[in-house]
Coordinates of C-alpha atoms in Angstrom, one line a residue:
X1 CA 68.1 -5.7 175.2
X2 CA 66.2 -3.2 173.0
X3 CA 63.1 -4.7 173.2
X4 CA 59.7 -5.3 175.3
X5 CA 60.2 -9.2 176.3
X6 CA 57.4 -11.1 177.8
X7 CA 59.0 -13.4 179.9
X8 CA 58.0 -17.1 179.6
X9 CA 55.6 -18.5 182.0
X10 CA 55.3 -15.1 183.9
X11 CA 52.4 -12.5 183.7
X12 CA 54.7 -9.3 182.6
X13 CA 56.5 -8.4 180.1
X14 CA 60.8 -7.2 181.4
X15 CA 60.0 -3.9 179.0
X16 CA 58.8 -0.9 181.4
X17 CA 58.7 -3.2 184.2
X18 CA 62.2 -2.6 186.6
X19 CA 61.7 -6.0 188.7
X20 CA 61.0 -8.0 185.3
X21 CA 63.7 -6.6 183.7
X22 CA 66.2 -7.2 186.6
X23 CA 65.3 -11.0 186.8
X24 CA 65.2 -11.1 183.1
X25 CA 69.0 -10.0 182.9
X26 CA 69.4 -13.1 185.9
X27 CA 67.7 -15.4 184.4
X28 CA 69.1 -14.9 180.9
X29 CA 72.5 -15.6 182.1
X30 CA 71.7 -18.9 184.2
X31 CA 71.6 -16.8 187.4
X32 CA 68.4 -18.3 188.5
X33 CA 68.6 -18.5 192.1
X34 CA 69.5 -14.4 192.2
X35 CA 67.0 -14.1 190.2
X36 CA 64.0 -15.6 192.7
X37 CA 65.4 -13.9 195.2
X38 CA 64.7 -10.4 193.8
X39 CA 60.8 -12.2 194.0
X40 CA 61.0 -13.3 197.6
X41 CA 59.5 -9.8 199.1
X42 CA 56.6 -9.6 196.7
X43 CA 56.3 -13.5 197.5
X44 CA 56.3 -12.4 200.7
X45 CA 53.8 -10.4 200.7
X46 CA 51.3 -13.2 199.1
X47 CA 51.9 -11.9 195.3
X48 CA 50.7 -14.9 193.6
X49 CA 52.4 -13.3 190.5
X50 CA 55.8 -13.2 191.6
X51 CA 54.8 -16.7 193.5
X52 CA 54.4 -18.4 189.8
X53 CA 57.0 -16.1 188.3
X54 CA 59.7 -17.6 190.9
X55 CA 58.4 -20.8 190.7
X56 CA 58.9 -21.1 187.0
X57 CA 62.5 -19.6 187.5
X58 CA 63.5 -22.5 190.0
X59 CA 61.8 -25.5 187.6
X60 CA 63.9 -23.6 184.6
X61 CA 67.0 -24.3 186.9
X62 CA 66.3 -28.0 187.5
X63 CA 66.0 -28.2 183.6
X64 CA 69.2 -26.6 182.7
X65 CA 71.7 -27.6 185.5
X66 CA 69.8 -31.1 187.0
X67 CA 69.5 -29.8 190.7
X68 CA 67.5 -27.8 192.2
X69 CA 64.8 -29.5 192.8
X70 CA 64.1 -29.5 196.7
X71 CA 63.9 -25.6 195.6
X72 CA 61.7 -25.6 193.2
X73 CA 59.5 -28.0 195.1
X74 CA 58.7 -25.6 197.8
X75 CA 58.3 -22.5 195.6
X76 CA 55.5 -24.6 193.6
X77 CA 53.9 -25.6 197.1
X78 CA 54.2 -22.2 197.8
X79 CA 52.7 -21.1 194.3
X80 CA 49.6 -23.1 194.3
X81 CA 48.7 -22.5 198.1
X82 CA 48.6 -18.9 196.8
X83 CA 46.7 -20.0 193.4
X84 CA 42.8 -18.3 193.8
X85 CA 41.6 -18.4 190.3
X86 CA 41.7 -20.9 187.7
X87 CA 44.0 -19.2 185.6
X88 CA 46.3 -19.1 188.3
X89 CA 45.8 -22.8 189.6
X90 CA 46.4 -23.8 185.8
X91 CA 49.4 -21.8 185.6
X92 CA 50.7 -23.7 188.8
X93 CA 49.8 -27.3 187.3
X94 CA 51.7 -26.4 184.1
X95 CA 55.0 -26.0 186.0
X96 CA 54.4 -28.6 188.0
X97 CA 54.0 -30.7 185.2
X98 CA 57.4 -29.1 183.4
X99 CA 59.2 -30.1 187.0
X100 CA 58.1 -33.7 186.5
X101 CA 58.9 -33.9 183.0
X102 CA 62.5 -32.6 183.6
X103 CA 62.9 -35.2 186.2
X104 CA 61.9 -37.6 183.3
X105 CA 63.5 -36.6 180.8
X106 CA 66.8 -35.9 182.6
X107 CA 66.7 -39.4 184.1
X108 CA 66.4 -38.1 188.0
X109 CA 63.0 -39.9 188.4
X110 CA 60.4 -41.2 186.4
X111 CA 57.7 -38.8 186.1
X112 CA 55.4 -39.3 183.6
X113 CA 52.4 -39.9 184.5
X114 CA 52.5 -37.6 187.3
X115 CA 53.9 -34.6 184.4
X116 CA 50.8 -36.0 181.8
X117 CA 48.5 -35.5 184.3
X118 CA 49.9 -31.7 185.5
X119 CA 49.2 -30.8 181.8
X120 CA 46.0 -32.5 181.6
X121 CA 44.4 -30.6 185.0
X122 CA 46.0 -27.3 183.5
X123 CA 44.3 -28.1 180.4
X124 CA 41.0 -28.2 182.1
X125 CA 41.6 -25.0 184.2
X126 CA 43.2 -22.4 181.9
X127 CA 40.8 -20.3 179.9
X128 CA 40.7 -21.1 176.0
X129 CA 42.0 -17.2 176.0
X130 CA 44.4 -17.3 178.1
X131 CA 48.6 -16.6 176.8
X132 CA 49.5 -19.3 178.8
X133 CA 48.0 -21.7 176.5
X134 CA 51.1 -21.1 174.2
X135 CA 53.7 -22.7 176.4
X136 CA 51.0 -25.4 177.9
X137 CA 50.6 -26.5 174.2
X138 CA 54.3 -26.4 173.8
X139 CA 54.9 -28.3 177.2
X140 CA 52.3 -31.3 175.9
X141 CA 54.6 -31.3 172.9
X142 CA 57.2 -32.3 174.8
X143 CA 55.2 -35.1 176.7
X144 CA 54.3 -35.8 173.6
X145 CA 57.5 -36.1 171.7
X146 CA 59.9 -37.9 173.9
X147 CA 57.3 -40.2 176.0
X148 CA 54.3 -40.3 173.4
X149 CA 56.6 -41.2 170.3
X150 CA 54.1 -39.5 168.5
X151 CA 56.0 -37.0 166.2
X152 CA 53.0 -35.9 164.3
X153 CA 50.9 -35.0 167.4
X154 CA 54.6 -33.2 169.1
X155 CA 54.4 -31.2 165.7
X156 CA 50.8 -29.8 166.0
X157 CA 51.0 -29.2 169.3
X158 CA 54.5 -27.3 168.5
X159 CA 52.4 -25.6 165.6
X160 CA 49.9 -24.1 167.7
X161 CA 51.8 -23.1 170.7
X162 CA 54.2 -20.7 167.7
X163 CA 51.3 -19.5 166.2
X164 CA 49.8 -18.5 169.7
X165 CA 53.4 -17.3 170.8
X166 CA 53.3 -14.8 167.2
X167 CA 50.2 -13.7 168.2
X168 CA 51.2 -12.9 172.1
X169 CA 54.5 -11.7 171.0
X170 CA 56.0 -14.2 173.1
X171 CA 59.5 -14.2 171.3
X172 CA 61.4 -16.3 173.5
X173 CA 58.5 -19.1 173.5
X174 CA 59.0 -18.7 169.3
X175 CA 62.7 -19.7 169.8
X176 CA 61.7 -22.8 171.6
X177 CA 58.9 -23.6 168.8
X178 CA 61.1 -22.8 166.1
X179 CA 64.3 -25.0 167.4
X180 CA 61.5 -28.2 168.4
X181 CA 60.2 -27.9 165.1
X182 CA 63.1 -28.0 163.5
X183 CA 64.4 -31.1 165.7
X184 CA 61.1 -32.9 164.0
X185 CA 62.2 -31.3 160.7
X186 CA 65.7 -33.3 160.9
X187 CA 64.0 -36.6 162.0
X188 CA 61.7 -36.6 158.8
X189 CA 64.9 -36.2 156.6
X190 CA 63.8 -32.2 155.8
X191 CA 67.3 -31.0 156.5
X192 CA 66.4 -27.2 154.3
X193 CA 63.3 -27.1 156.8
X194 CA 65.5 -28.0 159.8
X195 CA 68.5 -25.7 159.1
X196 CA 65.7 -22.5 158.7
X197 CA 64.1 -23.3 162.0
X198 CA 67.5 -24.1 163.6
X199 CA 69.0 -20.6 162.5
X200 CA 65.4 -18.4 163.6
X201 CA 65.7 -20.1 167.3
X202 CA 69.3 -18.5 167.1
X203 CA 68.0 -15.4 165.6
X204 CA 65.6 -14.4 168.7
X205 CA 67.9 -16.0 171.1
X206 CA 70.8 -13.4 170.6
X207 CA 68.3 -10.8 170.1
X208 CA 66.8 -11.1 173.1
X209 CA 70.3 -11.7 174.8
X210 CA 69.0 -15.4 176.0
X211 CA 72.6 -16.1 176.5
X212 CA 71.8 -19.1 178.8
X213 CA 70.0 -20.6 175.5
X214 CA 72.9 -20.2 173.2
X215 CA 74.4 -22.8 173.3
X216 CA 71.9 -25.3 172.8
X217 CA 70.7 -23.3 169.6
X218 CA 74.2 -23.5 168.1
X219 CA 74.9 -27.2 168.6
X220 CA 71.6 -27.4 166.8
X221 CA 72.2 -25.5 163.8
X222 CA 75.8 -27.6 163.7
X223 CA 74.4 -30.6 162.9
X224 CA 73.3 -29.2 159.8
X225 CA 75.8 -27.1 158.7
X226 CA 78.9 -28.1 156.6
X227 CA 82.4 -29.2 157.8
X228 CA 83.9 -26.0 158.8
X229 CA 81.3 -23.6 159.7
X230 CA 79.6 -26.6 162.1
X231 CA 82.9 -26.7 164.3
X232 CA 83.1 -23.0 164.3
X233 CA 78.9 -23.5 165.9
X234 CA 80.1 -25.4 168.0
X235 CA 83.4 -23.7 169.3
X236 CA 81.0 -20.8 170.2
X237 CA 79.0 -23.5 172.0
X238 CA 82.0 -24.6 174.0
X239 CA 82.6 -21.1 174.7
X240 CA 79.5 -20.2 176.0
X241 CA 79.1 -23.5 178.0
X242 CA 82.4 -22.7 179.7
X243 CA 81.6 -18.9 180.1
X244 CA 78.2 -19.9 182.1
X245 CA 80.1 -22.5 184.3
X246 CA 78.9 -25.6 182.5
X247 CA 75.5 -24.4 182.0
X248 CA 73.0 -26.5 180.5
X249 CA 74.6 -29.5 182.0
X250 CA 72.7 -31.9 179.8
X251 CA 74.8 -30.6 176.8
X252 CA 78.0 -31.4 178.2
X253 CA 78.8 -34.5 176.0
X254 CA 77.6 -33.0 173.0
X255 CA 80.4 -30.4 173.2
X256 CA 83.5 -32.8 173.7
X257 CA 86.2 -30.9 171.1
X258 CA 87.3 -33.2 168.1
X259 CA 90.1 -35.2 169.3
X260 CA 93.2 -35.6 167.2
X261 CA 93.4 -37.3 163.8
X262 CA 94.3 -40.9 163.7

């Protein structure tokens, strides 16, 4: 990784920072649970940095693999017991509400409300200036998107949490933006629009060595690519999902290989 990466949802950046860098390299290849144990001492210790940090790892888990969740209940608990200002209550709320939407979204248990109103408290308690605004706008997308069927407020809520993620530097948040936006893209019919957005949440992805996020952003850019190169996407999908031990488990069925020719 040749560059400074400010790790979603955290406080640091992985650049000039050992500790970020090592969970970085853990969490970028779906080793969450390692990686939250490298946190455990500073949590430890009351470090309601490292409290968030691992918190946010954990919920990341339950989104990608489905289980987890017991895990990631406690290190929230643990995270906003240890939350003293507003910036750091609102940081807690807004994985609490991600936790909730997963469980939605992934069809564990329904959520909603309890996610919509996470967002909405961290809303009120993060500081207009605050970073974390980027990935609280993106988060309300979400809510927005899949339980809101609102695709024009999911877009401007995507809109402002890039810009804010350009201006942060936040390049890894950008990939997110850019692949959402592009999902909207292909729902409208804007296939050109979809395909560029597809291909730049790709781009940072293997810059940044997100190989956990690979996947996912080449089964995207498949759908709207031509015959051959869209099964050679996805036979890099398949590869990756199989190196990372089924890993996001959501995508499973959108991998199945092409069966044989009637």
């Amino acid at each position: 990784m040749s560059r400074s990466v400010r790790l979603e949802g955290s406080d640091g950046e992985a650049g000039g920072d050992p500790l970020g860098l090592a969970v970085w390299r853990l969490r970028s290849r779906g080793c969450w649970e390692d990686a939250a144990a490298l946190l455990e001492p500073h949590v430890g210790r009351e470090d309601t940095s490292a409290a968030l940090r691992r918190a946010a790892l954990l919920v990341e888990r339950c989104m990608f693999t489905g289980g987890g969740w017991e895990r990631a209940e406690e290190a929230l608990r643990t995270a906003e017991a240890l939350a003293g200002t507003d910036g750091e209550r609102g940081a807690a709320a807004c994985e609490r509400g991600h936790l909730a939407y997963a469980s939605t979204v992934l069809g564990v248990r329904d959520r909603a409300d309890e996610a919509r109103a996470a967002l909405g408290r961290a809303a009120a308690l993060l500081p207009p200036a605050s970073p974390r605004r980027a990935l609280l706008d993106f988060r309300r997308g979400l809510m927005t998107e899949h339980f809101g069927d609102n695709p024009q407020s999911a877009r401007a809520a995507y809109h402002r949490a890039h810009a804010a993620a350009v201006s942060n530097g936040d390049l890894l948040l950008c990939s997110f933006t850019w692949r959402h936006l592009a999902g909207l893209a292909l729902r409208g019919g804007d296939t050109a629009e979809a395909r560029h957005g597809f291909a730049e949440s790709l781009r940072l992805r293997e810059e940044l060595g997100y190989l956990v996020g690979m996947a996912p952003a080449l089964v995207s850019l498949a759908e709207v690519q031509p015959g051959p190169e869209a099964e050679r996407l996805r036979a890099e999908a398949r590869r990756l999902f199989r190196l990372l031990g089924g890993v996001p488990a959501w995508l499973a069925d959108r991998l199945e290989p092409p069966g044989p020719a009637a």
